[in-house]
PDB file of C-alpha atoms in Angstrom:
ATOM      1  CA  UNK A   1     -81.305-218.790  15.202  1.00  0.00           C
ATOM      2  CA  UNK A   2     -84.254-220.249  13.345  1.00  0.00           C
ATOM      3  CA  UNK A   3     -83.813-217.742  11.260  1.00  0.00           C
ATOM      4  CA  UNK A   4     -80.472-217.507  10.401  1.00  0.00           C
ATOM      5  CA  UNK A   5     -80.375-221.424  10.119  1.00  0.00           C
ATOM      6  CA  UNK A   6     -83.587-222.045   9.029  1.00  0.00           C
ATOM      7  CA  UNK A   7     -83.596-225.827   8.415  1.00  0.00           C
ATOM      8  CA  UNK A   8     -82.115-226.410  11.812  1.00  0.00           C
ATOM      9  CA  UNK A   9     -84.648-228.533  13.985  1.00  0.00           C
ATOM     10  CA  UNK A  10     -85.295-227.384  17.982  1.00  0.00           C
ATOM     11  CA  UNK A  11     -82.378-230.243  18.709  1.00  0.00           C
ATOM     12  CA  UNK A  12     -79.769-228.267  16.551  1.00  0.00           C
ATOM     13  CA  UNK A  13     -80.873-224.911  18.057  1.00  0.00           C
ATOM     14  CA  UNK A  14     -80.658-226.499  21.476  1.00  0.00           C
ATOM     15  CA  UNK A  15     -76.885-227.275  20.818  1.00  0.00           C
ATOM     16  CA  UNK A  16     -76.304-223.790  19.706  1.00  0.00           C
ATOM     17  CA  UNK A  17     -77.513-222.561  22.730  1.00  0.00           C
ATOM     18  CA  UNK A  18     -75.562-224.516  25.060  1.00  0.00           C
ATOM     19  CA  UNK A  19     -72.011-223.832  22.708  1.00  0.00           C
ATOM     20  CA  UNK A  20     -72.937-219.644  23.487  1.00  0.00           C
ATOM     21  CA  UNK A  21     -73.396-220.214  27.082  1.00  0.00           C
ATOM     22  CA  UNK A  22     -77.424-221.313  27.408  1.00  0.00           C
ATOM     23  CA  UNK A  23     -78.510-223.463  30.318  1.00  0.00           C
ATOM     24  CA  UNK A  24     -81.580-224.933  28.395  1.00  0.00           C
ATOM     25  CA  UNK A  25     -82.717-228.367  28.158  1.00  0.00           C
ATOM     26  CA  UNK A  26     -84.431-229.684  24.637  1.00  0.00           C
ATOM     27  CA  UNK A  27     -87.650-229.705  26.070  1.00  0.00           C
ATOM     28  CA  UNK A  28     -88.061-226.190  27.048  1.00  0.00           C
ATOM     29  CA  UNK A  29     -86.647-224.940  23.632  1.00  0.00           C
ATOM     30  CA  UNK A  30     -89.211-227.689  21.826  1.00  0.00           C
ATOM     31  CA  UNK A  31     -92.255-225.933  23.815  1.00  0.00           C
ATOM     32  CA  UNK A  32     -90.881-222.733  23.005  1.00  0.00           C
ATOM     33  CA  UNK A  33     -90.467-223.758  19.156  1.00  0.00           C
ATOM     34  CA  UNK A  34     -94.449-224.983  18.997  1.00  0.00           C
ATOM     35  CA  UNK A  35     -95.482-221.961  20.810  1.00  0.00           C
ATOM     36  CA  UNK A  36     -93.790-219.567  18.238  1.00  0.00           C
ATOM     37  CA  UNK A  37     -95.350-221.794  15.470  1.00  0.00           C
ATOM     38  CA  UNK A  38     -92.231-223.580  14.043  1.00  0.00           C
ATOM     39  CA  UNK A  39     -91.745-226.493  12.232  1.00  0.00           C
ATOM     40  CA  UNK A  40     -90.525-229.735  14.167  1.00  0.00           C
ATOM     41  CA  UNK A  41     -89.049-232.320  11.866  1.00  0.00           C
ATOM     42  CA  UNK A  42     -90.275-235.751  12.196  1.00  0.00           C
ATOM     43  CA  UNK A  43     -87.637-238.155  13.977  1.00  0.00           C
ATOM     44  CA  UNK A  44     -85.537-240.438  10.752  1.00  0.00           C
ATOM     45  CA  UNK A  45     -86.117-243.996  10.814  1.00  0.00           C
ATOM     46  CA  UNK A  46     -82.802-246.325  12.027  1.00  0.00           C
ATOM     47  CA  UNK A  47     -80.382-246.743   9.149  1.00  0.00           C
ATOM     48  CA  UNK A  48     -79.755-250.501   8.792  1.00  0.00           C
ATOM     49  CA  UNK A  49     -76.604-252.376   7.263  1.00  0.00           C
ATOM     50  CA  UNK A  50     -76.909-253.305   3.583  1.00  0.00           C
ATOM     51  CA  UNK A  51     -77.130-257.172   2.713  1.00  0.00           C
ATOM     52  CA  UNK A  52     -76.844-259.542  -0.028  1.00  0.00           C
ATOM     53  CA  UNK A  53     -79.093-262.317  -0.700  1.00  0.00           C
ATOM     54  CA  UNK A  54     -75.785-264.826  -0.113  1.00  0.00           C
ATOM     55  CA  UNK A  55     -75.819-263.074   3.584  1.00  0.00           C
ATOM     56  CA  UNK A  56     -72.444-260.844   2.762  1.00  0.00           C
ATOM     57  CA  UNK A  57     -72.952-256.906   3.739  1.00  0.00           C
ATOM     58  CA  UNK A  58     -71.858-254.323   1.359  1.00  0.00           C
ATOM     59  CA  UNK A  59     -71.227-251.513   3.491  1.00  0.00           C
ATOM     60  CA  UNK A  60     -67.990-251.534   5.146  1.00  0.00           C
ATOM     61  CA  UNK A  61     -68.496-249.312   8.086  1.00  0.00           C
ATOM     62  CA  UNK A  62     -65.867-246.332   9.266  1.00  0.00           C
ATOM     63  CA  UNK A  63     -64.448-247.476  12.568  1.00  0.00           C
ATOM     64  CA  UNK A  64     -61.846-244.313  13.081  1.00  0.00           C
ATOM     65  CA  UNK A  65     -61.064-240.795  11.115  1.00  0.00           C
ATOM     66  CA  UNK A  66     -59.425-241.757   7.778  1.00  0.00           C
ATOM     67  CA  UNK A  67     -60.485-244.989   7.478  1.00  0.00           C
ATOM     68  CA  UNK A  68     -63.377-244.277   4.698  1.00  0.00           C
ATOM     69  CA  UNK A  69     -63.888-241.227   2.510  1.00  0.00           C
ATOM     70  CA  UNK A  70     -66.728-240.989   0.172  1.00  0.00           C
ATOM     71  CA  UNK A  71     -67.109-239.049  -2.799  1.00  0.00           C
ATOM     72  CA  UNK A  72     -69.443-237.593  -5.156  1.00  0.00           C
ATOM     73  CA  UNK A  73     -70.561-235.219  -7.674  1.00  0.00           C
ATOM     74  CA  UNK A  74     -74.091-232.573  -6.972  1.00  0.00           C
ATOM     75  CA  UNK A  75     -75.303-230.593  -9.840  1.00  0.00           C
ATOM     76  CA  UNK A  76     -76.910-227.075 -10.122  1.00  0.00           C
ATOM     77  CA  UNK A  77     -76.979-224.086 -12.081  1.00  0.00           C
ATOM     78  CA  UNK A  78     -76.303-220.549 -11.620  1.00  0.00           C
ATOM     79  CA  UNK A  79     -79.019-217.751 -11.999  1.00  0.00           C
ATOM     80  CA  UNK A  80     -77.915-217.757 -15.535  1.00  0.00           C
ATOM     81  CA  UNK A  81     -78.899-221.060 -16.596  1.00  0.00           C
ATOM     82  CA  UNK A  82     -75.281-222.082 -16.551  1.00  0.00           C
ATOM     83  CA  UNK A  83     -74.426-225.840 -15.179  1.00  0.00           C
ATOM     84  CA  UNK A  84     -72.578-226.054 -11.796  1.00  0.00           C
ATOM     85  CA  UNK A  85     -70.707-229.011 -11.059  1.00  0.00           C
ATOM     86  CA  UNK A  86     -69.611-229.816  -7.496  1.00  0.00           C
ATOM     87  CA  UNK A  87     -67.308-232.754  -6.288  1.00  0.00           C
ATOM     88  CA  UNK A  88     -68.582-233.047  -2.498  1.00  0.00           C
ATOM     89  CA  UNK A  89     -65.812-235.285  -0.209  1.00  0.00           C
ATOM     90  CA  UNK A  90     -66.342-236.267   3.246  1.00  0.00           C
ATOM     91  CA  UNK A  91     -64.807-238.536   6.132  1.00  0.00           C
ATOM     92  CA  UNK A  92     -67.581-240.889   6.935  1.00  0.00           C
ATOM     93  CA  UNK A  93     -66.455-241.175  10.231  1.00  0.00           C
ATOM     94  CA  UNK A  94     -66.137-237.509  11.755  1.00  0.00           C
ATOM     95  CA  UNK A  95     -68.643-236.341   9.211  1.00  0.00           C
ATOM     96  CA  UNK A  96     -66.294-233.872   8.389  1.00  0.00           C
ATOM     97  CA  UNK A  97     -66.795-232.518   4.779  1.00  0.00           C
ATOM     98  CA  UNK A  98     -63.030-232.388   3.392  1.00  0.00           C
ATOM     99  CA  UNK A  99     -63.463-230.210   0.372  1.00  0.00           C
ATOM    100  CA  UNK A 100     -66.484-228.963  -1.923  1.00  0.00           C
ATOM    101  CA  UNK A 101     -64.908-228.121  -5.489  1.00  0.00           C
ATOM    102  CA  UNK A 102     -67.673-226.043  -7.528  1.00  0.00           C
ATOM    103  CA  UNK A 103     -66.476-225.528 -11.594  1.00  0.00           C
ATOM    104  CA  UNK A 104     -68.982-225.270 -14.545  1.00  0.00           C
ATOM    105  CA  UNK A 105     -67.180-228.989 -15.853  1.00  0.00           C
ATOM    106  CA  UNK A 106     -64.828-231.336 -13.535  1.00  0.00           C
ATOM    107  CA  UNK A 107     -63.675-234.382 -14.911  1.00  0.00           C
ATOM    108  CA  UNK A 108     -61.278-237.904 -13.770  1.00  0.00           C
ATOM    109  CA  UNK A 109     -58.352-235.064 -13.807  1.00  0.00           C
ATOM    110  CA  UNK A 110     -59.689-232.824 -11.275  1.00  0.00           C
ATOM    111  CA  UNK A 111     -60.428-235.760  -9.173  1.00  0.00           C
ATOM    112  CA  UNK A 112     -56.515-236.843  -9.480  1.00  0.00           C
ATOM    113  CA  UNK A 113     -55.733-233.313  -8.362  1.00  0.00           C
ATOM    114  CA  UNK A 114     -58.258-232.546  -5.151  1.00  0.00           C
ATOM    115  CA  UNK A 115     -57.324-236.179  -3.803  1.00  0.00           C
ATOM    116  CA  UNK A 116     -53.312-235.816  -4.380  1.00  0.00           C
ATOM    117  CA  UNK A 117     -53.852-232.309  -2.515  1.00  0.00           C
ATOM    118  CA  UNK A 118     -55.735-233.618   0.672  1.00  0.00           C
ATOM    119  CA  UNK A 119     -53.274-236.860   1.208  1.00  0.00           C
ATOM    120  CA  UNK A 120     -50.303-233.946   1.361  1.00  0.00           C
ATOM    121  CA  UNK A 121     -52.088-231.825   3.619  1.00  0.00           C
ATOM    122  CA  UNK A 122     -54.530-234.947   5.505  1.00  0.00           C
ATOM    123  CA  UNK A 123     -53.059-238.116   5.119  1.00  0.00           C
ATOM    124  CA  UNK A 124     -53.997-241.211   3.026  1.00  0.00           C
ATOM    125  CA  UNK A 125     -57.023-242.987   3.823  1.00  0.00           C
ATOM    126  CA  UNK A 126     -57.334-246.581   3.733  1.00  0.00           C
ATOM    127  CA  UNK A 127     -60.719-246.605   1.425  1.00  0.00           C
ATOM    128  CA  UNK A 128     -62.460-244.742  -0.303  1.00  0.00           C
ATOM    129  CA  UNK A 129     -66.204-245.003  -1.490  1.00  0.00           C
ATOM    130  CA  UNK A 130     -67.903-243.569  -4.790  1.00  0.00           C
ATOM    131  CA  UNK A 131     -70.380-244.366  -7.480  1.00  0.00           C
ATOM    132  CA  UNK A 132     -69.771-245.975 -10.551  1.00  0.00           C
ATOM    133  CA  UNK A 133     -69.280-242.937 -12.365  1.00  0.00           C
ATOM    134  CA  UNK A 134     -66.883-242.397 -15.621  1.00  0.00           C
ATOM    135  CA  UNK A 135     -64.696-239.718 -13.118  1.00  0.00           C
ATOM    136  CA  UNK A 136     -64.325-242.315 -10.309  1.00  0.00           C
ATOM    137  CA  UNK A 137     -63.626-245.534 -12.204  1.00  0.00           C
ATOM    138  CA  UNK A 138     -60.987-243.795 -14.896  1.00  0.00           C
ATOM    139  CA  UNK A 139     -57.998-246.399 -15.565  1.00  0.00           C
ATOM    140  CA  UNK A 140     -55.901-243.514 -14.429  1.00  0.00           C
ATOM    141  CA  UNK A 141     -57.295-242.528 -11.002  1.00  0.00           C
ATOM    142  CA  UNK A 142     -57.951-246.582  -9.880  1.00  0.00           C
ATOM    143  CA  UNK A 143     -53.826-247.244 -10.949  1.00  0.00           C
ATOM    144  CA  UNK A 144     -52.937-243.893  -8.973  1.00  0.00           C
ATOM    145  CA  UNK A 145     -55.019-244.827  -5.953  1.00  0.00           C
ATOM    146  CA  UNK A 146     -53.476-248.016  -5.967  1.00  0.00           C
ATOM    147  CA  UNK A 147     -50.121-246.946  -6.281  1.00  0.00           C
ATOM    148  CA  UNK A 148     -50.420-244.976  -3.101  1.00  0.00           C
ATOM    149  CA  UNK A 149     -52.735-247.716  -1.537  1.00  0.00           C
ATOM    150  CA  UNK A 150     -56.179-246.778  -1.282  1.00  0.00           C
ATOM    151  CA  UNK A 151     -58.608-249.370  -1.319  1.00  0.00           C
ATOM    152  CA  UNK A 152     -61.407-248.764  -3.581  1.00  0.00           C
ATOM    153  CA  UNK A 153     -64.930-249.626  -3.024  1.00  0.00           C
ATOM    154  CA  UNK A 154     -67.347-248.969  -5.495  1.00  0.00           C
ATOM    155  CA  UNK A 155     -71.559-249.774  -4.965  1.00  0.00           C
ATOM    156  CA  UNK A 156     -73.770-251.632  -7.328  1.00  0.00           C
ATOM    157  CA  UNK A 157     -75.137-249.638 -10.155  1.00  0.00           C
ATOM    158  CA  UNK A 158     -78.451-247.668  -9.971  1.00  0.00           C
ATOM    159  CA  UNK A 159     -78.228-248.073  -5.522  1.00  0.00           C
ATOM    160  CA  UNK A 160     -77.291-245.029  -4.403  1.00  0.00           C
ATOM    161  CA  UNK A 161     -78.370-245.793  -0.485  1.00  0.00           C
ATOM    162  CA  UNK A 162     -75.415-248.331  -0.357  1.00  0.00           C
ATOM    163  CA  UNK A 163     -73.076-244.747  -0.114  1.00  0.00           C
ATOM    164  CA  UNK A 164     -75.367-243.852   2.693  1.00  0.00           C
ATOM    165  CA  UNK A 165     -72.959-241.013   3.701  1.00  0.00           C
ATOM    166  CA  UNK A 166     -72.313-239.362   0.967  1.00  0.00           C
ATOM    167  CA  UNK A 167     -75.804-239.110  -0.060  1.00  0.00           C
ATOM    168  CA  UNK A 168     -76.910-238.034   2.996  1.00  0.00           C
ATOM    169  CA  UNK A 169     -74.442-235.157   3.290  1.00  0.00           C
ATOM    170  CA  UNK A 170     -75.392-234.119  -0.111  1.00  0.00           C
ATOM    171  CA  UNK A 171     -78.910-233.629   0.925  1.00  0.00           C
ATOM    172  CA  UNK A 172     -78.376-231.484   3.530  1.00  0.00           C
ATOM    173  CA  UNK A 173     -75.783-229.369   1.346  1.00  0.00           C
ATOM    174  CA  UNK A 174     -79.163-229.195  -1.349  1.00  0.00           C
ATOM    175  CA  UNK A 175     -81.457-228.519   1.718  1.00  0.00           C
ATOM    176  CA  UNK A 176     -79.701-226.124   3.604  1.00  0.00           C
ATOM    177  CA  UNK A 177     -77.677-223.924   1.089  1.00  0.00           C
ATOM    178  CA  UNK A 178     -78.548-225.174  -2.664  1.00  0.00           C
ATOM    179  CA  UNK A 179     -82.104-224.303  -2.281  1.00  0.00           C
ATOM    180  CA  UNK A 180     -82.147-221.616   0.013  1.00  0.00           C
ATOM    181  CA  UNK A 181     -79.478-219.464  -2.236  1.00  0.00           C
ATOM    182  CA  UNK A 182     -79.417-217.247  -5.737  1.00  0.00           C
ATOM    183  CA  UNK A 183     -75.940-218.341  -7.548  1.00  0.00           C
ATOM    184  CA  UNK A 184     -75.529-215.687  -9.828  1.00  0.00           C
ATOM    185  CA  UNK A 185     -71.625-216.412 -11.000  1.00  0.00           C
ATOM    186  CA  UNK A 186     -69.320-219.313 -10.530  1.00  0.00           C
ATOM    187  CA  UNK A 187     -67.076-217.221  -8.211  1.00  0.00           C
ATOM    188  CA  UNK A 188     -69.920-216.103  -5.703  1.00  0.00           C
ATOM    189  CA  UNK A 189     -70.906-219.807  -5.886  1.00  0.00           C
ATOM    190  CA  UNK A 190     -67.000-220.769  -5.139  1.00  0.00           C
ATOM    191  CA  UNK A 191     -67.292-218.231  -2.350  1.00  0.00           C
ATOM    192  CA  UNK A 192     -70.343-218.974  -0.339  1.00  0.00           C
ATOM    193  CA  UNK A 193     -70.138-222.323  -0.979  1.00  0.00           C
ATOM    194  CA  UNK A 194     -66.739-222.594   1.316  1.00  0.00           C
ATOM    195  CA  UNK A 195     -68.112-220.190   3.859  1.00  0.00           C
ATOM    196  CA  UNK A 196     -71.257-222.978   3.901  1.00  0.00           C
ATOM    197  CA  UNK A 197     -68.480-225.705   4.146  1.00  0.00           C
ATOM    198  CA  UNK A 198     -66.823-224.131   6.681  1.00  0.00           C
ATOM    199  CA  UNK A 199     -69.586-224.041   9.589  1.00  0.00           C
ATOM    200  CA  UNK A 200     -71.345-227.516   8.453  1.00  0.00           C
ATOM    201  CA  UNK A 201     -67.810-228.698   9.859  1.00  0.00           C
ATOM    202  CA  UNK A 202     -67.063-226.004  12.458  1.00  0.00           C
ATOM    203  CA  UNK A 203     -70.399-224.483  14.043  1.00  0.00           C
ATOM    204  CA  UNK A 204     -73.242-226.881  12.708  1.00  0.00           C
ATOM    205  CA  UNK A 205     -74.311-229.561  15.317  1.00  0.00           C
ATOM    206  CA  UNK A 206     -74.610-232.928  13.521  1.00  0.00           C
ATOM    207  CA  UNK A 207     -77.362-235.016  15.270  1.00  0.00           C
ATOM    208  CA  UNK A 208     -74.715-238.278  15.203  1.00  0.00           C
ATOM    209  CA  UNK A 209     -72.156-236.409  16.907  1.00  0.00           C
ATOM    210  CA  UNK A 210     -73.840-236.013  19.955  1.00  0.00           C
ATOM    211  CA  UNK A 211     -75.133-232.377  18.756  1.00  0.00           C
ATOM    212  CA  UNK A 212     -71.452-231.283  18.009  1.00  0.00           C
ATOM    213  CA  UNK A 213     -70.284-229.903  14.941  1.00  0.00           C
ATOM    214  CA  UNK A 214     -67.552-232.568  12.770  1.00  0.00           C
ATOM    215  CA  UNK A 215     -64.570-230.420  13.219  1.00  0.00           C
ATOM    216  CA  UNK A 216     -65.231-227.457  15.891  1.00  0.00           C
ATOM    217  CA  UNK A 217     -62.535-224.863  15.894  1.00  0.00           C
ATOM    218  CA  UNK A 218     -59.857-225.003  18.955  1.00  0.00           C
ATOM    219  CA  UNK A 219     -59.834-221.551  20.331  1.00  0.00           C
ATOM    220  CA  UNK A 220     -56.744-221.333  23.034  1.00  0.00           C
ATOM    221  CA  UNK A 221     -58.040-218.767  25.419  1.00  0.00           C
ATOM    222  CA  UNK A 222     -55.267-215.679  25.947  1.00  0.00           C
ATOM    223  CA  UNK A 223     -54.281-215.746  29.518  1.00  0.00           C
ATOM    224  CA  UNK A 224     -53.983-211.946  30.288  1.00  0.00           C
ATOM    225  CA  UNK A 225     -50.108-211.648  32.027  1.00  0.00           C
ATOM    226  CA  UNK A 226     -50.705-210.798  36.073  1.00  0.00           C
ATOM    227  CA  UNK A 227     -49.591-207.646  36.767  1.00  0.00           C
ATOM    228  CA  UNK A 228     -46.258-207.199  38.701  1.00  0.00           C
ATOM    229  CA  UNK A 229     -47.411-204.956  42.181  1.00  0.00           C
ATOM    230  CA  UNK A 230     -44.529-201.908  42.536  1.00  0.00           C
ATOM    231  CA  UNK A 231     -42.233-202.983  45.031  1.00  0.00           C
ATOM    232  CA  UNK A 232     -41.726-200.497  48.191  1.00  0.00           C
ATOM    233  CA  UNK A 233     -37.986-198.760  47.896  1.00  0.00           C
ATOM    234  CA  UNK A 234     -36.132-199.365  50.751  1.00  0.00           C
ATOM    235  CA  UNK A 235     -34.305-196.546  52.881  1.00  0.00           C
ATOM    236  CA  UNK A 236     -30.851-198.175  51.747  1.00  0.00           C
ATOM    237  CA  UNK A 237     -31.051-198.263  48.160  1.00  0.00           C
ATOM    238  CA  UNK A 238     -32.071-194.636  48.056  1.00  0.00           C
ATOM    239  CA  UNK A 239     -28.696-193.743  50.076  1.00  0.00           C
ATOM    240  CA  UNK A 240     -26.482-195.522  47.424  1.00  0.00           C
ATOM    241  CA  UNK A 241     -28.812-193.640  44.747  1.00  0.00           C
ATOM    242  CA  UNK A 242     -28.094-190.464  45.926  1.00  0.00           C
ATOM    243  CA  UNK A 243     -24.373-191.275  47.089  1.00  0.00           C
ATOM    244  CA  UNK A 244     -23.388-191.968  43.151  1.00  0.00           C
ATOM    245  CA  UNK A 245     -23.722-188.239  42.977  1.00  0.00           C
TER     246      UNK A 245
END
């Protein structure tokens, strides 16, 4: 496992363990993990709320799933030199990422078009948090978000920790995938990209979550169908058989 997920910490791993069946604590797998020489990652500090100098806080934090969504755009190349653009979304309260759209440009119209998609198939959310970027602030996507009534909240310029989530998420996706992989083409990076989207929200414990994943997948186990034991003939009904002839 600390191979195949190599920037997953002993905590993680733990959590993997116990979804496959494990009964291991954290502290046996952590004196395992020094023994075989791996890397323990140094605990975060607390993130704190966000104030003004009048006293007012600037975050508004998630209290339920669909309350905020956060978005925002990570950039990369392929092995070509080619730009990658990627418009990462999340929930900021299940942590769930919601959709990763990778292109070589993406602009205020293919913002319009991944948000109108995900309120069909997800529902509306009552905010939604970005940057003050030219693709997020467009006279057409604030009048459409309004329209369907989506509350906008957009941080100061040049403070990127004041969308806390979103940055954090995008770290990981740099960290964990961005880094670690050769993009040769935009459709290979389209590809693995999803797969990577995929388990962050289906196998990949998230720390805040209590060491589960944001969205595990709900597996209804087949009940196999009892078998029906032969029932013994009885002297009778083999009369009438054999009278019909």
């Amino acid at each position: 496992m600390a191979t195949k997920y190599g920037r997953y910490g002993y905590r993680r791993v733990t959590a993997l363990l116990r979804a496959e069946g494990w009964a291991v604590n954290h502290k046996r797998v952590e004196r395992i993990w020094r023994r075989e020489g791996l890397k323990v990652p140094q605990k975060q500090p607390k993130r704190g709320r966000l104030w003004l100098h009048d006293g007012s806080c600037v975050r508004l934090r998630p209290t339920h799933k669909d309350h905020v969504w956060s978005y925002d755009f990570v950039a990369d190349r392929t092995a070509d030199g080619k730009p990658l653009r990627m418009l990462t979304l999340i929930d900021e309260h299940t942590r769930e990422c919601l959709a990763i759209d990778v292109a070589r440009s993406l602009k205020s119209e293919h913002v319009l078009e991944r948000l109108s998609d995900l309120f069909v198939r997800r529902g509306v959310p009552a905010y939604i948090r970005s940057d003050n970027g030219p693709e997020f602030t467009a006279k057409a996507v604030r009048e459409w978000l309004a329209r369907v009534g989506v509350k906008t909240l957009f941080i100061e310029p040049g403070s990127p920790w004041e969308n806390g989530f979103i940055e954090s998420f995008n770290g990981k996706f740099r960290d964990e995938f961005l880094a670690r992989e050769r993009l040769d083409t935009l459709l290979e990076a389209k590809v693995l990209i999803e797969r990577w989207r995929r388990a962050y929200n289906t196998v990949r414990p998230h720390s805040s979550l209590g060491y589960r994943p944001p969205a595990p997948e709900a597996i209804q186990p087949v009940r196999p169908v009892p078998a029906t034991p032969p029932q013994p003939e009885r002297a009778g009904s083999m009369n009438k058989e054999h009278s019909k002839y």
